[in-house]
Amino acid sequence: MTRVRVPIRLQQAPAFVRQMAQRRHVLRRPLQRQPVFRLCYFSCQSYFSYLYCALHSLLRSAPHVRYEVLVFSDNDMPLSPAQTEQLQRLMPNLRVVPWPKSMGWGAEQIGWIWRAYALAAEGLHDDDVVARVDSDVFFFNDRIFQAVARSSAAMVGDGHFVDFEYCQGGCYFLRASAVRAVLALIEREPLETFLAERKIPVEDIAATALVQAAGLPIWQTWFMMFPDELRNAGGLTAWQRRKFSCLHFVMKNKAVMLETYERELLLADDRPAYQQALATA
């Protein structure tokens, strides 16, 4: 008997409908307090162009969000002084922090990522948010920030591309209280042991598992678009902009990120300064 393969979009359709309804419900909640979003970017010299694009998109897409940016610059390939100057010219309050390699593979790098989250959480209210955003992610609206601000979840992520097995790296959000709870968990059970017992090799699976182990609620919803979806849609259509908030370029040819941003989002008035900054790379 021939087995009929059901497209993943049809398989996920019921969950998608439920999530869109839940998101509408969350977004209608009154905002009791505007949280601070402290965004963590782990980057390096060769990723400067993508990082600049990512931050430029944040500046243009989330003007009403209270955010602060920490760039953890890889000690093995640090951002150059000229690159740092361009980033701080774009965002004067941006902080660049020299940091060990934290690409996310293996217990050592995952440990450094959580030390970075600990640093980011310092001084934050429990309801404030620490977020991981990769350099190859650009935003095109602030809807996910508004949803996270109103959500009661300890962690908010998007796992639709992995059938919601975990919150995928690229972009996810953690309440500062969740960061502290996970750090307390790691103090009781060494991270290496935690990861080895569960055979976890990479940071996004680890983050999801750690929050779950701390007994905290996780909300997975659609907000992060991927290159295949962009190609299938023929661009950032009105529907895609309603469905998603950012685009994650998990592909070898990341020049496509810059091309897409310039084609779909970059305003004509911004183009000269933007392109001059990219030339710093």
XYZ file of N, CA and C in Angstrom:
843
model
N 0.847 -1.194 0.000
C 0.000 0.000 0.000
C 0.891 1.257 0.000
N 0.586 2.196 -0.875
C 1.339 3.436 -0.952
C 0.912 4.376 0.167
N 1.879 4.853 0.909
C 1.575 5.782 1.993
C 1.570 7.207 1.447
N 0.483 7.913 1.675
C 0.355 9.288 1.210
C 1.087 10.204 2.178
N 1.976 11.008 1.643
C 2.743 11.947 2.473
C 1.975 13.261 2.578
N 1.604 13.598 3.795
C 0.849 14.822 4.040
C 1.827 15.977 4.239
N 1.692 17.043 3.466
C 2.603 18.191 3.635
C 2.594 18.694 5.070
N 3.764 19.142 5.531
C 3.906 19.566 6.912
C 2.957 20.707 7.244
N 2.682 21.585 6.260
C 1.768 22.697 6.533
C 0.376 22.203 6.873
N -0.058 21.121 6.201
C -1.370 20.554 6.505
C -1.343 19.832 7.843
N -0.238 19.160 8.143
C -0.123 18.485 9.428
C -0.212 19.475 10.580
N 0.387 20.644 10.388
C 0.433 21.631 11.460
C -0.743 22.597 11.444
N -1.635 22.470 10.467
C -2.729 23.430 10.322
C -3.580 23.576 11.586
N -4.010 22.478 12.235
C -4.808 22.659 13.461
C -4.057 23.422 14.547
N -2.762 23.082 14.730
C -1.954 23.776 15.734
C -1.775 25.246 15.358
N -1.619 25.521 14.063
C -1.447 26.898 13.614
C -2.694 27.731 13.911
N -3.854 27.178 13.621
C -5.107 27.892 13.883
C -5.245 28.183 15.377
N -4.926 27.188 16.205
C -5.000 27.390 17.655
C -4.025 28.470 18.105
N -2.810 28.444 17.540
C -1.805 29.408 17.954
C -2.160 30.831 17.531
N -2.725 30.981 16.355
C -3.130 32.318 15.919
C -4.221 32.861 16.834
N -5.140 31.986 17.255
C -6.197 32.405 18.177
C -5.594 32.772 19.531
N -4.642 31.964 20.000
C -3.999 32.259 21.276
C -3.218 33.561 21.205
N -2.532 33.773 20.096
C -1.756 35.007 19.957
C -2.660 36.235 19.971
N -3.789 36.146 19.265
C -4.740 37.272 19.279
C -5.213 37.547 20.701
N -5.485 36.462 21.429
C -5.943 36.607 22.817
C -4.868 37.273 23.673
N -3.630 36.830 23.531
C -2.534 37.399 24.317
C -2.327 38.873 23.968
N -2.373 39.198 22.703
C -2.124 40.573 22.276
C -3.222 41.537 22.722
N -4.412 41.011 23.038
C -5.491 41.871 23.521
C -5.386 42.173 25.016
N -4.486 41.463 25.708
C -4.346 41.712 27.138
C -3.769 43.105 27.385
N -4.263 43.794 28.402
C -3.649 45.094 28.745
C -2.237 44.877 29.264
N -1.357 45.767 28.919
C 0.041 45.658 29.333
C 0.196 46.337 30.686
N 0.455 45.527 31.720
C 0.567 46.062 33.066
C 1.845 46.867 33.250
N 2.890 46.421 32.581
C 4.194 47.075 32.701
C 4.988 46.795 31.439
N 5.618 47.814 30.898
C 6.440 47.622 29.702
C 7.773 47.021 30.112
N 8.034 45.752 29.791
C 9.292 45.145 30.226
C 10.475 45.651 29.410
N 11.641 45.510 29.994
C 12.880 45.751 29.269
C 13.282 44.444 28.593
N 13.619 44.518 27.328
C 14.152 43.374 26.585
C 15.652 43.579 26.453
N 16.412 42.691 27.049
C 17.868 42.761 26.906
C 18.273 41.684 25.905
N 18.671 42.110 24.731
C 18.911 41.206 23.613
C 20.389 40.829 23.536
N 20.655 39.527 23.470
C 22.015 39.004 23.414
C 22.336 38.521 22.006
N 23.327 39.133 21.399
C 23.826 38.710 20.097
C 25.233 38.143 20.293
N 25.456 36.921 19.826
C 26.793 36.313 19.867
C 27.363 36.421 18.455
N 28.408 37.227 18.290
C 28.845 37.523 16.927
C 30.362 37.613 16.853
N 30.837 37.942 15.642
C 32.277 37.996 15.408
C 32.556 38.900 14.209
N 33.838 39.094 13.935
C 34.247 40.030 12.889
C 33.658 39.668 11.520
N 33.691 38.397 11.152
C 33.234 38.001 9.815
C 31.716 38.097 9.665
N 30.990 38.209 10.789
C 29.532 38.313 10.735
C 29.057 39.759 10.876
N 29.971 40.714 10.808
C 29.594 42.104 11.049
C 28.448 42.568 10.147
N 28.516 42.282 8.850
C 27.486 42.765 7.926
C 26.105 42.265 8.316
N 26.028 40.980 8.700
C 24.741 40.400 9.082
C 24.267 40.987 10.407
N 25.198 41.173 11.331
C 24.844 41.768 12.618
C 24.340 43.191 12.434
N 25.007 43.964 11.599
C 24.569 45.344 11.368
C 23.177 45.359 10.751
N 22.951 44.492 9.787
C 21.628 44.368 9.168
C 20.582 44.011 10.222
N 20.911 43.031 11.086
C 19.979 42.592 12.127
C 19.616 43.743 13.059
N 20.618 44.508 13.475
C 20.363 45.609 14.399
C 19.631 46.757 13.720
N 19.948 46.993 12.466
C 19.241 48.028 11.706
C 17.753 47.688 11.616
N 17.454 46.406 11.399
C 16.049 45.978 11.319
C 15.350 46.159 12.659
N 16.042 45.872 13.742
C 15.469 46.048 15.076
C 15.145 47.510 15.326
N 16.059 48.379 14.964
C 15.875 49.819 15.149
C 14.648 50.315 14.378
N 14.472 49.821 13.168
C 13.369 50.295 12.338
C 12.034 49.600 12.638
N 12.096 48.354 13.120
C 10.862 47.568 13.286
C 10.281 47.615 14.691
N 11.078 48.006 15.673
C 10.596 47.962 17.058
C 10.861 49.284 17.783
N 10.376 50.396 17.230
C 10.681 51.696 17.842
C 10.007 51.912 19.191
N 8.959 51.153 19.484
C 8.220 51.355 20.728
C 8.531 50.290 21.776
N 9.548 49.477 21.508
C 9.961 48.427 22.448
C 11.134 48.941 23.271
N 11.090 48.687 24.580
C 12.204 49.052 25.460
C 13.250 47.937 25.392
N 14.265 48.149 24.611
C 15.280 47.096 24.487
C 16.677 47.666 24.709
N 17.552 46.787 25.127
C 18.972 47.072 25.254
C 19.710 45.946 24.545
N 20.834 46.260 23.942
C 21.557 45.271 23.140
C 22.932 45.008 23.724
N 23.214 43.725 23.926
C 24.540 43.260 24.306
C 25.091 42.423 23.160
N 26.257 42.772 22.656
C 26.915 41.981 21.623
C 28.096 41.275 22.270
N 28.044 39.946 22.319
C 29.126 39.146 22.874
C 30.077 38.799 21.726
N 31.193 39.489 21.714
C 32.147 39.424 20.601
C 33.138 38.288 20.821
N 33.188 37.370 19.876
C 34.012 36.166 19.957
C 35.494 36.529 20.149
N 36.089 36.041 21.237
C 37.498 36.336 21.508
C 38.439 35.848 20.406
N 38.035 34.777 19.704
C 38.896 34.225 18.657
C 38.846 35.045 17.367
N 37.750 35.779 17.165
C 37.603 36.618 15.973
C 36.778 37.848 16.358
N 37.339 38.727 17.185
C 36.546 39.837 17.721
C 36.186 40.875 16.672
N 35.107 41.576 16.939
C 34.758 42.721 16.112
C 35.901 43.725 16.146
N 36.167 44.348 15.020
C 37.244 45.335 14.957
C 36.773 46.640 15.609
N 37.714 47.510 16.000
C 37.314 48.816 16.548
C 36.412 49.598 15.580
N 36.704 49.529 14.278
C 35.883 50.252 13.306
C 34.470 49.679 13.242
N 34.359 48.361 13.328
C 33.046 47.729 13.323
C 32.260 48.093 14.581
N 32.930 48.053 15.719
C 32.281 48.438 16.974
C 31.798 49.883 16.906
N 32.607 50.750 16.318
C 32.220 52.160 16.178
C 30.955 52.295 15.339
N 30.858 51.536 14.253
C 29.662 51.598 13.413
C 28.426 51.105 14.168
N 28.574 50.042 14.933
C 27.441 49.514 15.696
C 26.973 50.520 16.735
N 27.915 51.161 17.408
C 27.537 52.120 18.443
C 27.062 53.441 17.863
N 27.440 53.717 16.642
C 26.879 54.882 15.954
C 25.409 54.611 15.612
N 25.113 53.374 15.248
C 23.730 52.988 14.964
C 22.904 52.952 16.238
N 23.485 52.363 17.314
C 22.811 52.234 18.607
C 23.785 52.709 19.688
N 23.684 53.948 20.096
C 24.670 54.513 21.028
C 24.786 53.771 22.358
N 23.727 53.134 22.822
C 23.770 52.451 24.115
C 24.182 50.982 23.998
N 24.486 50.534 22.813
C 24.893 49.139 22.601
C 26.206 48.857 23.338
N 26.280 47.679 23.960
C 27.493 47.261 24.668
C 28.131 46.079 23.937
N 29.428 46.166 23.702
C 30.178 45.045 23.142
C 30.999 44.421 24.268
N 30.795 43.114 24.462
C 31.440 42.413 25.566
C 32.356 41.327 24.986
N 33.672 41.396 25.186
C 34.548 40.298 24.742
C 34.116 39.008 25.433
N 34.055 37.908 24.644
C 33.461 36.682 25.199
C 34.046 35.444 24.527
N 34.181 34.340 25.272
C 34.620 33.086 24.655
C 33.628 32.614 23.597
N 34.106 31.770 22.705
C 33.272 31.274 21.604
C 31.990 30.653 22.147
N 30.863 31.077 21.598
C 29.554 30.625 22.097
C 28.610 30.333 20.936
N 29.089 29.547 19.979
C 28.247 29.188 18.845
C 27.111 28.264 19.272
N 27.340 27.513 20.375
C 26.238 26.730 20.919
C 26.401 25.234 20.868
N 27.574 24.745 20.455
C 27.793 23.307 20.367
C 28.646 22.840 21.544
N 28.134 21.857 22.277
C 28.887 21.262 23.365
C 28.691 21.973 24.687
N 28.995 21.258 25.766
C 28.727 21.758 27.114
C 29.495 23.039 27.428
N 30.745 23.151 26.954
C 31.530 24.344 27.274
C 30.905 25.602 26.684
N 30.545 25.545 25.391
C 29.952 26.725 24.763
C 28.568 27.016 25.328
N 27.790 25.976 25.609
C 26.467 26.186 26.203
C 26.618 26.843 27.575
N 27.636 26.424 28.311
C 27.888 27.043 29.605
C 28.191 28.529 29.483
N 29.003 28.895 28.484
C 29.313 30.314 28.285
C 28.082 31.101 27.867
N 27.184 30.474 27.123
C 25.938 31.152 26.742
C 25.110 31.474 27.981
N 25.023 30.530 28.916
C 24.237 30.792 30.124
C 24.941 31.780 31.046
N 26.262 31.832 31.011
C 26.950 32.890 31.756
C 26.629 34.262 31.144
N 26.499 34.288 29.833
C 26.112 35.539 29.172
C 24.690 35.936 29.572
N 23.789 34.959 29.627
C 22.420 35.266 30.066
C 22.410 35.762 31.510
N 23.278 35.175 32.347
C 23.370 35.628 33.737
C 23.802 37.090 33.785
N 24.796 37.442 32.951
C 25.241 38.832 32.881
C 24.113 39.732 32.390
N 23.399 39.281 31.366
C 22.310 40.078 30.807
C 21.190 40.288 31.815
N 20.954 39.309 32.687
C 19.849 39.392 33.644
C 20.165 40.287 34.839
N 21.428 40.663 34.996
C 21.800 41.485 36.151
C 21.031 42.803 36.155
N 20.415 43.091 37.287
C 19.696 44.354 37.436
C 18.311 44.384 36.827
N 17.901 43.299 36.191
C 16.574 43.271 35.575
C 15.510 42.873 36.580
N 14.321 43.401 36.399
C 13.142 42.970 37.136
C 12.801 41.551 36.691
N 12.181 40.769 37.567
C 11.844 39.388 37.212
C 11.009 39.288 35.941
N 10.180 40.298 35.669
C 9.318 40.271 34.482
C 10.001 40.790 33.227
N 11.218 41.307 33.363
C 11.955 41.730 32.182
C 12.424 40.499 31.414
N 12.983 40.722 30.247
C 13.233 39.625 29.311
C 14.673 39.630 28.809
N 15.270 38.454 28.846
C 16.568 38.226 28.196
C 16.280 37.436 26.920
N 16.779 37.901 25.801
C 16.506 37.224 24.530
C 17.796 36.880 23.814
N 17.783 35.750 23.164
C 18.871 35.398 22.253
C 18.407 35.735 20.840
N 19.219 36.480 20.121
C 18.933 36.764 18.715
C 20.209 36.529 17.926
N 20.150 35.701 16.914
C 21.332 35.436 16.097
C 21.593 36.588 15.128
N 22.840 36.706 14.711
C 23.219 37.773 13.781
C 22.551 37.632 12.421
N 22.083 36.425 12.090
C 21.444 36.222 10.781
C 19.924 36.241 10.870
N 19.402 37.017 11.815
C 17.955 37.196 11.976
C 17.634 38.674 11.831
N 16.725 39.014 10.927
C 16.234 40.394 10.923
C 14.733 40.425 11.189
N 14.308 41.511 11.857
C 12.899 41.710 12.208
C 12.217 42.562 11.151
N 10.914 42.339 10.999
C 10.138 43.234 10.132
C 8.871 43.741 10.803
N 8.600 43.346 12.037
C 7.584 43.982 12.876
C 7.890 43.645 14.332
N 7.180 44.291 15.261
C 7.450 44.080 16.687
C 6.391 43.219 17.355
N 5.593 42.494 16.575
C 4.470 41.746 17.157
C 4.927 40.734 18.193
N 6.039 40.052 17.935
C 6.487 39.044 18.893
C 6.908 39.708 20.204
N 7.483 40.900 20.147
C 7.836 41.604 21.381
C 6.577 41.951 22.178
N 5.539 42.401 21.463
C 4.285 42.739 22.143
C 3.639 41.496 22.752
N 3.738 40.359 22.054
C 3.170 39.114 22.569
C 3.944 38.623 23.795
N 5.270 38.661 23.721
C 6.089 38.233 24.854
C 5.814 39.109 26.070
N 5.705 40.411 25.853
C 5.468 41.338 26.958
C 4.184 41.005 27.703
N 3.186 40.490 26.985
C 1.879 40.205 27.573
C 1.704 38.744 27.973
N 2.644 37.907 27.598
C 2.549 36.476 27.884
C 2.912 36.182 29.340
N 2.355 35.104 29.853
C 2.710 34.646 31.200
C 3.770 33.549 31.157
N 4.263 33.217 29.973
C 5.241 32.136 29.821
C 6.620 32.578 30.305
N 7.385 31.606 30.799
C 8.764 31.875 31.208
C 9.696 31.913 30.011
N 9.335 31.176 28.964
C 10.124 31.122 27.733
C 9.170 31.164 26.553
N 9.515 31.948 25.557
C 8.727 32.007 24.328
C 9.671 31.733 23.162
N 9.302 30.783 22.330
C 10.130 30.438 21.181
C 9.280 29.918 20.046
N 9.942 29.588 18.954
C 9.272 29.066 17.762
C 9.925 27.735 17.402
N 9.119 26.693 17.368
C 9.629 25.377 17.003
C 8.916 24.774 15.823
N 8.254 25.618 15.004
C 7.416 25.042 13.947
C 8.236 24.309 12.890
N 9.521 24.673 12.745
C 10.342 24.033 11.719
C 10.908 22.695 12.195
N 10.751 22.410 13.499
C 11.196 21.119 14.060
C 10.016 20.426 14.748
N 8.815 20.712 14.228
C 7.590 20.097 14.738
C 7.432 20.329 16.240
N 7.883 21.490 16.699
C 7.703 21.943 18.083
C 8.340 21.012 19.109
N 9.432 20.355 18.716
C 10.163 19.527 19.679
C 10.944 20.395 20.670
N 11.339 21.601 20.246
C 12.059 22.529 21.115
C 11.993 23.925 20.496
N 12.356 24.925 21.287
C 12.406 26.304 20.782
C 13.700 26.469 19.989
N 13.565 26.719 18.716
C 14.757 26.783 17.878
C 15.598 28.007 18.170
N 16.914 27.803 18.060
C 17.827 28.924 18.147
C 17.573 29.870 16.981
N 18.150 31.014 17.078
C 17.837 32.072 16.118
C 17.216 33.201 16.889
N 16.147 32.872 17.618
C 15.504 33.874 18.462
C 14.595 33.172 19.460
N 14.830 33.412 20.724
C 13.882 32.996 21.757
C 14.015 33.952 22.936
N 13.020 33.922 23.812
C 12.893 34.907 24.878
C 12.757 34.210 26.227
N 13.448 34.728 27.237
C 13.416 34.171 28.584
C 13.129 35.290 29.585
N 12.156 35.082 30.444
C 11.987 36.019 31.542
C 13.259 36.007 32.390
N 13.591 37.148 32.967
C 14.773 37.199 33.826
C 14.627 36.217 34.990
N 13.402 36.048 35.480
C 13.162 35.082 36.558
C 13.472 33.660 36.089
N 13.217 33.358 34.811
C 13.516 32.027 34.271
C 15.023 31.825 34.170
N 15.750 32.850 33.758
C 17.214 32.750 33.701
C 17.753 32.419 35.087
N 17.242 33.121 36.106
C 17.717 32.878 37.474
C 17.351 31.479 37.953
N 16.164 31.002 37.576
C 15.752 29.653 37.981
C 16.638 28.593 37.334
N 16.981 28.788 36.062
C 17.853 27.829 35.377
C 19.254 27.866 35.975
N 19.758 29.047 36.290
C 21.088 29.149 36.897
C 21.124 28.441 38.249
N 20.035 28.551 39.012
C 19.957 27.841 40.292
C 19.933 26.330 40.067
N 19.252 25.901 39.009
C 19.216 24.478 38.656
C 20.607 23.969 38.312
N 21.354 24.774 37.547
C 22.710 24.382 37.140
C 23.643 24.316 38.349
N 23.398 25.149 39.337
C 24.212 25.084 40.558
C 23.993 23.765 41.287
N 22.753 23.260 41.227
C 22.445 22.000 41.922
C 22.903 20.788 41.116
N 22.789 20.895 39.791
C 23.186 19.794 38.915
C 24.107 20.346 37.837
N 25.383 19.956 37.831
C 26.321 20.503 36.848
C 25.781 20.384 35.418
N 26.012 21.428 34.631
C 25.494 21.466 33.270
C 25.997 20.286 32.439
N 27.265 19.964 32.574
C 27.812 18.832 31.807
C 27.045 17.551 32.089
N 26.723 17.322 33.345
C 25.964 16.122 33.723
C 24.562 16.170 33.142
N 23.917 17.309 33.273
C 22.558 17.493 32.751
C 22.499 17.182 31.258
N 23.453 17.733 30.500
C 23.457 17.549 29.048
C 23.825 16.121 28.667
N 24.817 15.544 29.356
C 25.269 14.182 29.025
C 24.166 13.167 29.281
N 23.455 13.299 30.403
C 22.399 12.341 30.725
C 21.266 12.383 29.703
N 21.051 13.529 29.095
C 19.950 13.689 28.141
C 20.434 13.671 26.696
N 21.741 13.492 26.517
C 22.343 13.447 25.177
C 21.985 14.700 24.364
N 22.172 15.836 24.981
C 21.853 17.116 24.337
C 23.150 17.749 23.836
N 23.275 17.984 22.513
C 24.535 18.511 21.976
C 24.552 20.015 21.703
N 23.371 20.667 21.690
C 23.310 22.030 21.155
C 22.438 22.924 22.035
N 22.697 24.251 21.961
C 22.159 25.177 22.950
C 20.651 25.364 22.917
N 19.998 25.334 21.753
C 18.555 25.590 21.749
C 17.776 24.430 22.366
N 18.204 23.201 22.076
C 17.595 22.042 22.732
C 17.877 22.106 24.228
N 19.096 22.511 24.581
C 19.468 22.619 25.987
C 18.618 23.668 26.699
N 18.433 24.833 26.088
C 17.658 25.900 26.723
C 16.235 25.432 27.012
N 15.620 24.782 26.030
C 14.259 24.284 26.220
C 14.216 23.260 27.346
N 15.170 22.333 27.343
C 15.196 21.281 28.366
C 15.448 21.862 29.754
N 16.300 22.850 29.858
C 16.599 23.457 31.155
C 15.385 24.184 31.725
N 14.685 24.911 30.888
C 13.477 25.605 31.356
C 12.413 24.594 31.768
N 12.275 23.528 30.992
C 11.334 22.467 31.358
C 11.723 21.826 32.687
N 13.020 21.553 32.874
C 13.491 20.920 34.105
C 13.264 21.817 35.322
N 13.258 23.128 35.086
C 12.976 24.071 36.174
C 11.488 24.163 36.472
N 10.669 23.443 35.688
C 9.224 23.411 35.920
C 8.505 24.667 35.493
N 9.035 25.354 34.484
C 8.477 26.637 34.058
C 7.716 26.497 32.736
N 6.699 27.333 32.516
C 5.885 27.225 31.302
C 6.584 27.785 30.067
N 6.412 27.097 28.959
C 6.988 27.495 27.675
C 5.849 27.680 26.674
N 5.919 28.755 25.926
C 4.944 29.003 24.855
C 5.689 28.961 23.532
N 5.329 28.002 22.689
C 5.879 27.930 21.339
C 4.819 28.398 20.360
N 5.190 29.344 19.530
C 4.253 29.884 18.556
C 4.998 30.238 17.277
N 4.272 30.592 16.249
C 4.875 30.977 14.974
C 5.306 32.437 15.033
N 6.580 32.711 14.821
C 7.010 34.100 14.628
C 8.292 34.193 13.820
N 8.990 33.071 13.612
C 10.294 33.095 12.940
C 10.201 32.366 11.600
N 10.370 33.124 10.546
C 10.284 32.598 9.183
C 11.649 32.054 8.763
N 11.637 31.102 7.824
C 12.871 30.489 7.340
C 12.976 30.666 5.818
N 14.189 30.529 5.268
C 14.397 30.796 3.834
C 13.473 30.014 2.910
N 13.204 28.734 3.208
C 12.299 27.959 2.358
C 10.928 28.595 2.306
N 10.466 29.096 3.436
C 9.144 29.733 3.491
C 9.140 31.047 2.723
N 10.225 31.777 2.797
C 10.340 33.018 2.027
C 10.289 32.716 0.537
N 11.038 31.707 0.110
C 11.060 31.342 -1.304
C 9.684 30.864 -1.776
N 9.034 30.020 -0.988
C 7.725 29.497 -1.375
C 6.669 30.594 -1.445
N 6.812 31.613 -0.585
C 5.833 32.707 -0.561
C 6.104 33.739 -1.644
N 7.306 33.712 -2.227
C 7.653 34.692 -3.246
C 8.002 36.048 -2.668
N 8.386 36.072 -1.385
C 8.757 37.332 -0.740
C 7.998 37.541 0.551
N 8.222 38.710 1.154
C 7.527 39.045 2.398
C 6.168 39.645 2.071
N 5.223 38.763 1.809
C 3.867 39.199 1.482
C 3.162 39.720 2.738
N 2.005 40.328 2.536
C 1.238 40.839 3.676
C 0.893 39.710 4.642
N 0.584 38.518 4.116
C 0.255 37.384 4.974
C 1.471 36.930 5.773
N 2.644 36.880 5.140
C 3.843 36.469 5.855
C 4.194 37.475 6.948
N 3.966 38.738 6.681
C 4.259 39.772 7.682
C 3.284 39.702 8.846
N 2.100 39.190 8.597
C 1.133 38.998 9.677
C 1.454 37.733 10.474
N 1.909 36.725 9.791
C 2.173 35.423 10.404
C 3.461 35.434 11.225
N 4.489 36.114 10.705
C 5.809 36.087 11.316
C 6.246 37.493 11.737
N 7.337 37.537 12.527
C 7.926 38.815 12.937
C 9.381 38.966 12.526
N 10.027 37.855 12.201
C 11.442 37.925 11.841
C 11.773 36.807 10.859
N 12.938 36.917 10.269
C 13.383 35.954 9.268
C 14.766 35.455 9.664
N 14.918 34.132 9.766
C 16.182 33.525 10.198
C 16.857 32.874 8.996
N 18.004 33.396 8.620
C 18.696 32.914 7.426
C 19.671 31.793 7.780
N 19.108 30.626 8.104
C 19.939 29.453 8.385
C 20.328 28.817 7.053
N 21.336 29.376 6.439
C 21.812 28.909 5.141
C 23.267 29.321 4.983
N 23.990 28.596 4.149
C 25.408 28.905 3.968
C 25.612 30.257 3.297
N 24.798 30.547 2.297
C 24.944 31.799 1.566
C 24.157 32.901 2.273
N 24.749 33.467 3.297
C 24.041 34.472 4.086
C 23.967 35.829 3.395
N 24.624 35.951 2.254
C 24.463 37.180 1.476
C 23.011 37.382 1.080
N 22.257 36.286 1.031
C 20.826 36.371 0.716
C 20.096 37.213 1.763
N 20.571 37.164 2.992
C 19.963 37.987 4.046
C 20.058 39.468 3.689
N 21.262 39.895 3.307
C 21.462 41.301 2.970
C 20.655 41.693 1.738
N 20.635 40.821 0.744
C 19.862 41.094 -0.470
C 18.376 41.219 -0.159
N 17.878 40.323 0.674
C 16.455 40.330 1.007
C 16.087 41.571 1.806
N 16.934 41.927 2.763
C 16.650 43.109 3.574
C 16.623 44.366 2.714
N 17.591 44.490 1.825
C 17.634 45.686 0.971
C 16.449 45.721 0.010
N 16.027 44.560 -0.470
C 14.908 44.499 -1.423
C 13.556 44.708 -0.740
N 13.380 44.113 0.412
C 12.057 44.058 1.038
C 11.800 45.158 2.066
N 12.855 45.639 2.746
C 12.612 46.471 3.920
C 13.381 47.787 3.959
N 14.568 47.827 3.412
C 15.398 49.016 3.566
C 14.772 50.217 2.863
N 14.608 51.308 3.618
C 14.036 52.528 3.054
C 15.089 53.272 2.237
N 14.614 53.971 1.217
C 15.542 54.686 0.336
C 16.386 55.690 1.115
N 15.766 56.370 2.080
C 16.502 57.376 2.856
C 17.598 56.759 3.712
N 17.427 55.500 4.078
C 18.411 54.824 4.920
C 19.569 54.222 4.128
N 19.358 54.042 2.836
C 20.280 53.236 2.044
C 21.727 53.756 2.031
N 21.982 55.044 1.815
C 23.396 55.488 1.734
C 24.190 55.204 3.013
N 23.640 55.575 4.176
C 24.356 55.375 5.434
C 24.502 53.877 5.744
N 23.451 53.116 5.441
C 23.478 51.672 5.677
C 24.582 51.014 4.850
N 24.645 51.336 3.586
C 25.640 50.703 2.718
C 27.057 51.167 3.068
N 27.192 52.404 3.502
C 28.503 52.893 3.924
C 28.969 52.135 5.165
N 28.033 51.875 6.095
C 28.393 51.133 7.306
C 28.825 49.704 6.972
N 28.118 49.056 6.048
C 28.452 47.699 5.683
C 29.841 47.616 5.058
N 30.269 48.693 4.435
C 31.591 48.696 3.805
C 32.709 48.570 4.841
N 32.373 48.797 6.121
C 33.355 48.651 7.196
C 33.811 47.202 7.317
N 32.948 46.274 6.889
C 33.296 44.853 6.985
C 34.549 44.554 6.171
